[in-house]
mmCIF file of C-alpha atoms in Angstrom:
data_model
loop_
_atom_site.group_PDB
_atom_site.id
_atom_site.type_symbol
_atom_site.label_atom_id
_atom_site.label_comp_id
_atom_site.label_asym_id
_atom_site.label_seq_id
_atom_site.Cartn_x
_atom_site.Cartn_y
_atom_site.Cartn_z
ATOM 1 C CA UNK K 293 7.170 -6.608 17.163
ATOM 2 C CA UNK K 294 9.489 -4.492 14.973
ATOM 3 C CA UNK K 295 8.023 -2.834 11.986
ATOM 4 C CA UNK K 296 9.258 -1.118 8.858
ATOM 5 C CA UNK K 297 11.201 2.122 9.690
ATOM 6 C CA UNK K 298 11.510 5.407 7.757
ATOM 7 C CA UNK K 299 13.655 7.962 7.566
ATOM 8 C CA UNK K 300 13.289 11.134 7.739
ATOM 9 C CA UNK K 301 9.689 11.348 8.606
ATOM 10 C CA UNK K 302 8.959 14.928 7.314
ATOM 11 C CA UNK K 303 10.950 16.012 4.542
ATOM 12 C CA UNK K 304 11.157 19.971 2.909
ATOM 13 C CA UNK K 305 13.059 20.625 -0.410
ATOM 14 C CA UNK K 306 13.058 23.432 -2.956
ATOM 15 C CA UNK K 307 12.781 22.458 -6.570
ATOM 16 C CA UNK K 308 15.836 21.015 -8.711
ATOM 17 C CA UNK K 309 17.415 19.899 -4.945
ATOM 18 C CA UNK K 310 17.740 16.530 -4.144
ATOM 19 C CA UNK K 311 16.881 13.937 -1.446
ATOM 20 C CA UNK K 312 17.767 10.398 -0.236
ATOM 21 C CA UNK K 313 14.657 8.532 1.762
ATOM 22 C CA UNK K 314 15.793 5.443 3.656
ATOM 23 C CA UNK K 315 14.175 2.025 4.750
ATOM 24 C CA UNK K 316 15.235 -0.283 7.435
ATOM 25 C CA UNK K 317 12.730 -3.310 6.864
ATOM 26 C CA UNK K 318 11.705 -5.673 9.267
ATOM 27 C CA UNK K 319 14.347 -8.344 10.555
ATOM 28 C CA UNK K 320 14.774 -10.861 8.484
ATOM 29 C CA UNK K 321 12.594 -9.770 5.428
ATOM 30 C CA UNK K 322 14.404 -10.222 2.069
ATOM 31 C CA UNK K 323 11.997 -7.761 0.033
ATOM 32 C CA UNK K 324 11.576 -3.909 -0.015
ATOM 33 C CA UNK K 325 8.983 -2.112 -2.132
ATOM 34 C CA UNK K 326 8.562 1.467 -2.503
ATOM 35 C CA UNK K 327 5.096 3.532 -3.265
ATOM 36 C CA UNK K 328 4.770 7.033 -3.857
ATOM 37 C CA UNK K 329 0.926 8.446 -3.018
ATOM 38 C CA UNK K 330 0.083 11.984 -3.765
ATOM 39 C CA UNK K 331 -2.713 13.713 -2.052
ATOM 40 C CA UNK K 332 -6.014 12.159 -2.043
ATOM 41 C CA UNK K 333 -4.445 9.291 -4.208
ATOM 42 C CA UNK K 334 -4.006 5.834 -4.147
ATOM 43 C CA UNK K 335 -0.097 4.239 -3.739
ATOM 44 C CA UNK K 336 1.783 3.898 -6.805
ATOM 45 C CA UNK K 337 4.614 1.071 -7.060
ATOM 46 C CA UNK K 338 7.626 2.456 -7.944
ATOM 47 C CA UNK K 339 10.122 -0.061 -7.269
ATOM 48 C CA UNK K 340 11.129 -3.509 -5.477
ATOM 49 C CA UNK K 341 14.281 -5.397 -4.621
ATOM 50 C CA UNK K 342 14.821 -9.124 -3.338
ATOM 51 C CA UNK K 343 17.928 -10.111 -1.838
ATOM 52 C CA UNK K 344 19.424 -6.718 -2.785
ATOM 53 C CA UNK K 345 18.415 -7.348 -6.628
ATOM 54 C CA UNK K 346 16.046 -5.089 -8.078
ATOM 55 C CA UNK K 347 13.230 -6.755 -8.725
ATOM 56 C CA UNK K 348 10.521 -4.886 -10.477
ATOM 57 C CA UNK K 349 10.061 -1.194 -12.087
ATOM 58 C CA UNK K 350 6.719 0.642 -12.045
ATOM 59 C CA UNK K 351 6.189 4.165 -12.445
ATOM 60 C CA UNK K 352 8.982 5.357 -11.531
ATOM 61 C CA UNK K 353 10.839 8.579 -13.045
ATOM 62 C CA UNK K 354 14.343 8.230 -14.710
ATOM 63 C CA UNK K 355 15.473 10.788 -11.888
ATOM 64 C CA UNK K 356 14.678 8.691 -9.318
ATOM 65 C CA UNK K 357 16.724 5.918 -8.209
ATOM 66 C CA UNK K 358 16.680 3.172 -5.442
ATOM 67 C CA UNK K 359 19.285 0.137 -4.076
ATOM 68 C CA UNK K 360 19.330 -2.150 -1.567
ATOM 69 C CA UNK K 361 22.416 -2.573 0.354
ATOM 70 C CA UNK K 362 23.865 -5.641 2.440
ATOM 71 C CA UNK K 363 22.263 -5.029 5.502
ATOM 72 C CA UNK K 364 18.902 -5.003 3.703
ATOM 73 C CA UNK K 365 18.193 -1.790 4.019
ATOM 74 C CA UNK K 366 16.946 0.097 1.234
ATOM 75 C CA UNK K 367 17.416 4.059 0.112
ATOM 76 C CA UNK K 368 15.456 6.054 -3.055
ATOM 77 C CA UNK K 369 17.488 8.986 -3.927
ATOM 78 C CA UNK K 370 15.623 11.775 -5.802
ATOM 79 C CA UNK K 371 17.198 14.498 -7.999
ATOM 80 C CA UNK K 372 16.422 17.392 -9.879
ATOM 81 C CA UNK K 373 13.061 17.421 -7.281
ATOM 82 C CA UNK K 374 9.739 18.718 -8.880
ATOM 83 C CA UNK K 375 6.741 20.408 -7.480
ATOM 84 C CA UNK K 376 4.534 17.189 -8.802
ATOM 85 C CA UNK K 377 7.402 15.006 -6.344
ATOM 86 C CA UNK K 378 5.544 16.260 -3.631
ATOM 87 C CA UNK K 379 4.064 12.630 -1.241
ATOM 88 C CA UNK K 380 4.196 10.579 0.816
ATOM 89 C CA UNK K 381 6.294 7.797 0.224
ATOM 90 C CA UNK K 382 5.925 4.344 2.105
ATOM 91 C CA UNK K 383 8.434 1.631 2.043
ATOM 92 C CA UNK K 384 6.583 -1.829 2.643
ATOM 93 C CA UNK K 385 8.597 -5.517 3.331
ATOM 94 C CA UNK K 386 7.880 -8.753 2.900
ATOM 95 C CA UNK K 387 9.155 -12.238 3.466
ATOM 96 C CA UNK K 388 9.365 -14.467 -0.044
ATOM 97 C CA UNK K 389 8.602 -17.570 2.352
ATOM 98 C CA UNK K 390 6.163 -18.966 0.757
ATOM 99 C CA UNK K 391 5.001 -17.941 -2.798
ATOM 100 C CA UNK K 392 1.546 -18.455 -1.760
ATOM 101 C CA UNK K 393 1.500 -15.718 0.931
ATOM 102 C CA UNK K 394 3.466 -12.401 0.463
ATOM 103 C CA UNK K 395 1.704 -9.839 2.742
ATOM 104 C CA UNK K 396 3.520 -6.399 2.931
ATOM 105 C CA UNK K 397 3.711 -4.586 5.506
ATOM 106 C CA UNK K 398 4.082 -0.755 5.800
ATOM 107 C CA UNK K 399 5.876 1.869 6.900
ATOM 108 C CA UNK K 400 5.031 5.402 8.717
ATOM 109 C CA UNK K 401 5.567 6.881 5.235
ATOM 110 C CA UNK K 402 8.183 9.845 5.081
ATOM 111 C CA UNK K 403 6.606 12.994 3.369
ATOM 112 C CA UNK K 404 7.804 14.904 1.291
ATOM 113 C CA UNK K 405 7.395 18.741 0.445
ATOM 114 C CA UNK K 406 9.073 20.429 -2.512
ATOM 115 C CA UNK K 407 9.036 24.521 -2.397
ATOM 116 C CA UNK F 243 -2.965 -3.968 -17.326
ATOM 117 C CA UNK F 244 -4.428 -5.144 -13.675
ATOM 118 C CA UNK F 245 -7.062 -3.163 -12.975
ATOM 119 C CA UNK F 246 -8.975 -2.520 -9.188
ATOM 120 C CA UNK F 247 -12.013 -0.708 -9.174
ATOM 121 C CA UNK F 248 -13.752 0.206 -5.747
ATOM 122 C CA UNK F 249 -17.074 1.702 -4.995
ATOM 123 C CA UNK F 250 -18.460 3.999 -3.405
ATOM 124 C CA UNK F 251 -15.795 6.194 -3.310
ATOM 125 C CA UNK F 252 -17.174 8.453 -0.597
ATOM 126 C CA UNK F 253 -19.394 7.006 1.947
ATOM 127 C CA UNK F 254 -20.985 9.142 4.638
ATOM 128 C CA UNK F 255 -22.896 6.694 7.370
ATOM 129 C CA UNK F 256 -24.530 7.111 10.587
ATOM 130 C CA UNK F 257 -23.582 5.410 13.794
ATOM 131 C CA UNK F 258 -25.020 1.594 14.244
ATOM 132 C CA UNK F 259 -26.039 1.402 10.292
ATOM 133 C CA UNK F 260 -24.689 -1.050 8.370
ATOM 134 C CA UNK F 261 -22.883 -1.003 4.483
ATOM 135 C CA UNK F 262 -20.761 -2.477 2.173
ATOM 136 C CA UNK F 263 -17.488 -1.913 -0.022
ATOM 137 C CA UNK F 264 -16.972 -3.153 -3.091
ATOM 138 C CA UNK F 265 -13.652 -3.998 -5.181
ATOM 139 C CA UNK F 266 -13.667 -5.367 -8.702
ATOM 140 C CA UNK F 267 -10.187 -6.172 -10.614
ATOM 141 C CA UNK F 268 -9.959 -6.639 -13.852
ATOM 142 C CA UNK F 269 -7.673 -9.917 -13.786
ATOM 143 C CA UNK F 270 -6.473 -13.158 -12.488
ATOM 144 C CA UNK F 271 -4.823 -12.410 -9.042
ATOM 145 C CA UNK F 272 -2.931 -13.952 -6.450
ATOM 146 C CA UNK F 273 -4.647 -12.493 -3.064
ATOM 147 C CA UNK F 274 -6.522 -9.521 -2.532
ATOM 148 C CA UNK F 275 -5.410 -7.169 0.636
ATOM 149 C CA UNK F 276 -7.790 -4.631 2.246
ATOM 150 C CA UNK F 277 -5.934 -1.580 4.463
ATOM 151 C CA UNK F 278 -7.102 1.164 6.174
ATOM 152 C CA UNK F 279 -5.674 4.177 6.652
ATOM 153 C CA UNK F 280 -5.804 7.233 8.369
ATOM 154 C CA UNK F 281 -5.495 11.120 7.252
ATOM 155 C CA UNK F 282 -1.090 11.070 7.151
ATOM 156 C CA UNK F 283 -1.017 8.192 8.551
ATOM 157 C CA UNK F 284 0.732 4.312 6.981
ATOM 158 C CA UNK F 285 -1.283 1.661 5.810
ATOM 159 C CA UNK F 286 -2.979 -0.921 8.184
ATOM 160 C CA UNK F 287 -3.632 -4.349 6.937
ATOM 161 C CA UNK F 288 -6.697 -5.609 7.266
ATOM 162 C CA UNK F 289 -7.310 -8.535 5.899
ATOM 163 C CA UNK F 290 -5.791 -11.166 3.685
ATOM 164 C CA UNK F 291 -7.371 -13.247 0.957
ATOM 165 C CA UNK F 292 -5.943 -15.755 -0.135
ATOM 166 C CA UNK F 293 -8.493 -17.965 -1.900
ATOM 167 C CA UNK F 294 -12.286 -18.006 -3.637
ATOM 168 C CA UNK F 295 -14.927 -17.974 -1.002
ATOM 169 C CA UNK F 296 -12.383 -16.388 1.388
ATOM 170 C CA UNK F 297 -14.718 -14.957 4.302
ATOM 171 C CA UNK F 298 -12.645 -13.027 7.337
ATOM 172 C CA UNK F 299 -13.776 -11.099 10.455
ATOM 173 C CA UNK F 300 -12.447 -8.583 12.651
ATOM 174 C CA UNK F 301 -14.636 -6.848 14.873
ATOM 175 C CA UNK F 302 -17.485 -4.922 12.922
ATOM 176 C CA UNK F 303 -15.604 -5.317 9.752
ATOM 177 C CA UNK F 304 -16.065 -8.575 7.320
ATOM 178 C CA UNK F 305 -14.378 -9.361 4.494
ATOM 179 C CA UNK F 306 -14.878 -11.910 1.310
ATOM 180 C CA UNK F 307 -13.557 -13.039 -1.913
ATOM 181 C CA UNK F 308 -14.947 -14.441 -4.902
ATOM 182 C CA UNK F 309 -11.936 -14.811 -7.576
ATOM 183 C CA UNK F 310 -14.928 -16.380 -9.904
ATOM 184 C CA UNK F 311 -16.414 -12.718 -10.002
ATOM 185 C CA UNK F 312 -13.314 -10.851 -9.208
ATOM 186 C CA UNK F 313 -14.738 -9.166 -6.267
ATOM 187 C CA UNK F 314 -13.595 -8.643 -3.073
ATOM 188 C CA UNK F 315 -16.645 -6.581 -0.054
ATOM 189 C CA UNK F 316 -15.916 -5.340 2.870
ATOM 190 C CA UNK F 317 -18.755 -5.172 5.236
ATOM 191 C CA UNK F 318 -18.975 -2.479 7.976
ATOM 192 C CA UNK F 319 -22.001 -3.546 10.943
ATOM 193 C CA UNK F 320 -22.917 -0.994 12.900
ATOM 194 C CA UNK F 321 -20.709 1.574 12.244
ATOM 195 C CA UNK F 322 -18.923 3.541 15.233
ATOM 196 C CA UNK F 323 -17.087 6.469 14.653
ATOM 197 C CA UNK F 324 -13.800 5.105 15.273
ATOM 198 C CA UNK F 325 -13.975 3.074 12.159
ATOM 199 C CA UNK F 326 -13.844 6.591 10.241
ATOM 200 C CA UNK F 327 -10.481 6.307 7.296
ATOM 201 C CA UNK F 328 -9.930 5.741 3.749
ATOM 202 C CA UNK F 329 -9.882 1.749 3.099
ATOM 203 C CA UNK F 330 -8.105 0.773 0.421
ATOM 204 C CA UNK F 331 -8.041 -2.641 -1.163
ATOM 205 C CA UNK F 332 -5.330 -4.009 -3.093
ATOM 206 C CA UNK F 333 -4.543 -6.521 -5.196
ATOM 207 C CA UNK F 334 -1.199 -8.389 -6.254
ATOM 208 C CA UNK F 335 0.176 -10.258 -8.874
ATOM 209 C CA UNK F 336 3.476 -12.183 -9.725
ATOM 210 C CA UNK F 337 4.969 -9.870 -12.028
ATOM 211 C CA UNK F 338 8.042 -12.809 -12.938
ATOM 212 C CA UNK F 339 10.320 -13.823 -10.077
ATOM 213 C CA UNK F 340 10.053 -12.890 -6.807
ATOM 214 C CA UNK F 341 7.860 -10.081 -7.436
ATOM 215 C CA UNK F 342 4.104 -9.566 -5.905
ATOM 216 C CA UNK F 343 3.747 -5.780 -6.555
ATOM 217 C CA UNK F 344 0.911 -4.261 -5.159
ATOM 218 C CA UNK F 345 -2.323 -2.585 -7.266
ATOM 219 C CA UNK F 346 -4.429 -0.179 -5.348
ATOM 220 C CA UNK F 347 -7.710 0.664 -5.754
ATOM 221 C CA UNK F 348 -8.882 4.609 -5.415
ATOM 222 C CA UNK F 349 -9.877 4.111 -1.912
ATOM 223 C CA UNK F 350 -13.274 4.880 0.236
ATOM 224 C CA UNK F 351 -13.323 7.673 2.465
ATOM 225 C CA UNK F 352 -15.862 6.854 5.268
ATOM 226 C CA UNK F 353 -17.030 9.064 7.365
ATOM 227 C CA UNK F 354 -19.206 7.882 10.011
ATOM 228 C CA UNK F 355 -21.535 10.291 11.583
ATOM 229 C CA UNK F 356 -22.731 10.028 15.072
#
């Protein structure tokens, strides 16, 4: 079955550069959600989107910033990087079928490594 | 502020023992989510619980729910050393609309020790 894809997997930046991380959810799911988890941490939400809306805000910096375009695919761009941006950051989907079940699934993760 | 709370944190076991995870939140939720994961590696799902008394099984690994106590265990039986990761439950929560973010708890590193 087709699963959440990443890109790029491995990621290497020097500070005040920028990036752009991009998800390809799987067919047919109309929501994207993206967590950041540092080392030895637990995911953080940053940010969702349904049907290319943005949906929710969590702790996400001002310099970061995320769409969803037409084809459902989803990219977080990242500016003025910081040491501290250094993660791995998973893109999950999910199918609003059926408010009663809304399991996400995961991505590889694409980490990234600011110098 | 949802809260999710798991203990132990670190777990070292032996092969063929038996123990348990546990994973308190601090509100009403919709389902609880458990996910293991490996050193670098994405987020496996587990299990999904959807309702109180919840009870699921998958090999040496059992999962429950009680929304009454808002607590969620995972139960490893006799551990193998494949089932070595961090396990992470999770819990969500319709934050208005369409949106069930997800809550992490700190994770449990186990280690299991032939």
């Amino acid at each position: 079955a087709a699963g959440v894809i990443q890109s790029p997997r491995h990621l290497i930046k020097e500070k005040r550069e920028t990036a752009t991380l991009k998800c390809y959810p799987i067919p047919r799911h109309d929501t994207v959600y993206w967590y950041q988890q540092g080392p030895g941490q637990d995911p953080q939400f940053l940010i969702s989107f349904y049907e290319k809306m943005q949906s929710d805000k969590g702790s996400i910096p001002d310099r970061f910033s995320a769409q969803q375009f037409s084809d459902y695919h989803s990219e977080l761009n990242m500016s003025s990087l910081e040491l501290g941006d250094s993660a791995l950051y998973f893109c999950a989907s999910s199918l609003k079928i059926n408010p009663s079940y809304n399991e996400q699934f995961f991505g590889p993760g694409t980490r990234l490594t600011v110098l | 502020e949802l809260k999710v709370e798991q203990n132990p944190l670190f777990l070292s076991m032996q092969e063929g023992k038996n123990y348990t995870i546990y994973c308190n939140y601090s509100t009403t939720s919709d389902r609880l989510y458990w996910y293991r994961q490996d050193p670098g590696k994405s987020l496996e799902s587990l299990f999904v619980l959807l309702s109180n008394g919840a009870v699921k099984q998958e090999g040496r690994l059992m999962a429950s729910l009680d929304t009454k106590a808002r607590l969620s265990t995972l139960h490893i039986t006799a551990a193998v050393h494949d089932l070595s990761a961090t396990y992470f439950c999770a819990v969500d929560r319709n934050s208005g609309g369409s949106n069930y973010k997800l809550t992490f708890g700190k994770g449990t590193l186990l280690t299991v020790n032939p």
